[in-house]
Structures are given as structure tokens and as C-alpha cells.
């Protein structure tokens, strides 16, 4: 096996190096630890000379004691223990490049049912690598004394990094865990790799298994795609391979929406706010399609609004083409529509007069508010109750249409609209 100690020392930043060296020291001191490896994406990234993400370690032996010792030497809090014999050391505030270190117990996994969470048993580093998603993620580098730098690569991930190829370890990989289809898309685009032909075939066959994932798991994977800098290419690929339709039959991304996202990232003005990205991604879906998507994602309210807001706006937006609409009428029409959907329409909708009205609403109309508050109205003797809100709304609309400009005019208008029985 090749020795990659060079990558651990000269190619890693000081923080990574410090962690690797501490791992070597601790593993030589603890009898309950037989091996410590840096594993997964970080190995792939070190080989590719890309900036790696957080650190994943695999411990053959007692990962709990190991992670506690590592945390204490770094000055971090006691690691959080989670499912599957895994321990998370939080390092933000201590390190700048690394926000956490995940320490797993080297383990084998088996899947009783497609898309279920796996059954886990403690095992060797080879088994730990063979349970993983893709060959390029199934490599480890030893951090233990005499073995320091040795690459463990039972599935020839190194060869696939050289060939720029995303390849599953076995034919049932996407059946065991259909979230790996999203991962395949993300890695292929992010690294500029191709999907190996058998892997591609397996993806096509496994798409129906996406149905077996919970809404939360699909939503998390979709959000990870949206949060990547190369989201445009990832969405395009997801559309091409049928992944979007496998999430929900009506989910698709139109060429206009892709164009908008791509122009924005070229001009470096891309919003990375999730509501904006969701609204553009789902632009053009009709009401039923967007409701189905919301249901499929088991979407929290913020997601739901951004996805259904487009269809809500599309229902009424043609009214904005009418000339001589008063600003208060524009506001009435748009106040309940999420801002993300309005912005998406401005970017991806047709270049009709409505677009100017939408821009005017976003840039100006929505900020126009009366100067008076409920307290001002209470002060002049108007009794508490729904009437206060109604009067403020009348004043707000008058202000929008330029019928009042000073605070006194606002108060006078409110008073003039008081129902007769309240003025006595
Ligand atoms: N993994 C897997 N199957 C999954 C999720 C993760 O086999 N469904 C394995 C892969 O070996 C992966 C490792 O667990 O490399 C860590 O997962 P994650 O942090 O999601 O992957 P990285 O490759 O480290 O992530 P990234 O480069 O995207 O930050």
C-alpha cells in the first residue's frame, strides 16, 4: 500500500496536522485502541489537493475513550455521543478550519430493509470502508505510529480518483441507502467527475427507492444540493437523471430558472438564502404540483411558503398589467405573497408591465408605513380593539396613494373615519 505521510504533513494545514499528530500520540498510549484512521471525504480531498472539510476519524477499538482524550488535549468539551457508536468533538472557537471532528467506531453495517437505518456491528477498518457509498470515499490513512501514512484502499478509490470516476462499492448501494443518489450527483458535479456507467445504470433502477425515504431525509439532501456553489449544474443533472421527478412527479426545474440561477452565480449576485433558492427552483410549478412537493418534503412553514408562493402569485399577477393601478391596490395584491416568490417572478417571469410593478413593490411600496401607531390612536381617545388596526390600515392605504403626508393628516384621517357611535 502506498504511504501518504506526505499528505498528512506537508499538504495539510497546521490545524489538521495538529489533530493527526495528537491521534498518533493518543493511539500509542491507549491499550484499548488498535488503530486510528482519517477516513472518507477528507482523504479524497487531500489526494485531490482540495481544501478538506471537517475531520472524520475511524477508531478500531474504544472510540469513546479515544474521542474523550482527543477532545481534552484540544481543549474541547466532552464529545457528544450519537447513534452508531459515533462521537462528535466540537472545535469551532478552537480551530478556524475545522468546526468538528467525528470519531466513529470502525464498524460493519447491514441493511434489513431498503432506506432503513442500518444494523451496526463493531469491526475492522476494511469492513468500515466497505460499508461506504463510493470508492473515492472508501479510503483511510493510518494515523498510528509505525503505520503512519499508510493508505487503506480495499476498493481502489485511489484509481477512481485518478480516473475521475464516482463508482459505488456494490450493486445494492442505492437500494440500501437511496440518499446516495443525491450524494452521487453532488460529488460528480463538485469534483468534476463522471458517474461510472454501472453506477449510472444502478441509479436509474433505484430511483423508485427515493419514495421510501422520509420527507425530512429527502429535504435534507435537497437542501445540501441547494447550498453547494455548483447548485445549477447539480439541479440540471438531477433533472436529467430523473431525480427531481423521483422526489415528486411535478418537481422539475425549467430552463428559465436554471438560466437565472446560472446568470446570478456568474455575476456573483446569487442569493444563497434558502427561501430565494427554493422559490426559483420551483418556479413554474402549478398549485397542485407545489402542494405535492411541500407534502413530499414534509416541509416546515418557511419551505412551504417559498414553494407555494409562486403559484399563489401566478394566479393574480396578470392584474398588475392594468395601467393606473394605485399603489394601495398593488400592495393589497402582493402583501400576502412571500417576498422570495415575488423576487423569483421578477427574475424568471415574462417581461410584461407587471414586472415593473413587482419591482416597485419590492423596492418602494412595501416599505411605506404610516407614521401613527396604535398608541397615537389610543392617546387621542380611540378605544382599544380591532378598530385600531382597521384605522391604521386605512391610513396606510391613504399614505401609499399620496392622500396624506404628515402625521397630523394621518391622525385627522383616522378621526374622520371613526364610526359615529365612537365619536360621541
Ligand atoms: N457515507 C456513506 N453513505 C452515506 C453518507 C456517508 O457511505 N449515505 C460515508 C462516506 O464514506 C463519507 C463519510 O461517510 O465520505 C462521511 O460522510 P459525509 O461527511 O457526508 O461525507 P464527506 O465525503 O466527508 O462529505 P463532504 O465532502 O460532502 O463534506
XYZ file of N, CA and C and ligand atoms in Angstrom, residues 39-42 44-45 53-54 56 102 111 131-134 137-138 177 179-180 183 186-187 190 217 221 228, ligand 1:
110
model
N -10.513 9.166 7.576
C -11.281 8.409 6.567
C -12.209 9.307 5.748
N -12.663 8.743 4.629
C -13.769 9.340 3.863
C -13.334 10.541 3.042
N -14.241 11.547 3.007
C -14.066 12.691 2.109
C -12.751 13.429 2.289
N -12.252 13.474 3.514
C -11.027 14.247 3.756
C -9.829 13.586 3.050
N -9.998 11.745 0.281
C -10.222 12.067 -1.139
C -9.753 13.505 -1.428
N -10.138 14.445 -0.560
C -9.788 15.845 -0.810
C -8.289 16.092 -0.664
N -12.915 19.276 4.243
C -13.919 19.765 5.193
C -13.545 19.317 6.594
N -14.568 19.006 7.376
C -14.308 18.588 8.745
C -13.611 17.223 8.769
N -13.049 13.382 9.704
C -13.685 12.117 10.098
C -12.582 11.133 10.470
N -15.515 14.132 13.756
C -16.386 12.984 14.013
C -15.518 11.756 14.206
N -28.157 -3.784 6.011
C -29.455 -3.126 5.879
C -30.549 -4.189 5.808
N -18.463 -0.433 3.928
C -19.867 -0.083 4.152
C -20.194 1.257 3.505
N -19.221 1.887 2.888
C -19.390 3.285 2.469
C -19.996 3.428 1.078
N -20.236 4.695 0.686
C -21.001 4.941 -0.538
C -20.205 4.733 -1.829
N -19.094 5.414 -1.992
C -18.380 5.391 -3.274
C -16.905 5.052 -3.038
N -14.686 7.598 -1.620
C -14.909 7.932 -0.207
C -14.562 6.760 0.698
N -14.035 5.690 0.120
C -13.812 4.471 0.907
C -12.321 4.219 1.125
N -29.342 2.562 0.632
C -29.418 3.950 1.061
C -29.644 4.860 -0.158
N -30.343 7.868 -0.369
C -29.798 9.239 -0.299
C -28.472 9.306 -1.073
N -27.878 8.143 -1.310
C -26.604 8.129 -2.050
C -26.773 8.599 -3.492
N -26.058 12.099 -3.248
C -24.627 12.252 -2.999
C -23.829 12.055 -4.289
N -23.959 15.193 -6.193
C -23.150 16.260 -5.582
C -21.657 16.035 -5.833
N -21.191 14.812 -5.634
C -19.752 14.555 -5.815
C -19.357 14.684 -7.282
N -19.416 18.454 -8.005
C -18.448 19.206 -7.197
C -17.005 18.894 -7.594
N -35.555 13.338 5.314
C -34.280 12.927 4.697
C -34.169 13.468 3.267
N -31.318 16.282 1.935
C -30.450 16.061 0.769
C -30.642 17.181 -0.259
N -24.762 24.082 -2.258
C -23.442 23.950 -2.917
C -23.231 25.105 -3.912
N -21.154 7.893 3.909
C -21.746 6.838 3.226
N -23.071 6.857 2.902
C -23.834 7.943 3.253
C -23.258 9.005 3.971
C -21.903 8.960 4.277
O -21.057 5.884 2.917
N -25.118 7.960 2.938
C -19.716 7.823 4.257
C -18.775 8.258 3.134
O -17.639 7.454 3.198
C -18.407 9.661 3.502
C -18.391 9.607 5.031
O -19.433 8.667 5.359
O -17.158 10.042 2.975
C -18.673 10.899 5.738
O -19.931 11.447 5.329
P -20.047 12.944 4.896
O -19.435 13.804 5.928
O -21.447 13.215 4.482
O -19.148 12.877 3.595
P -17.848 13.636 3.185
O -17.351 12.964 1.938
O -16.897 13.790 4.300
O -18.555 14.981 2.930
P -18.282 16.243 2.152
O -17.053 16.088 1.348
O -19.551 16.344 1.328
O -18.220 17.264 3.226
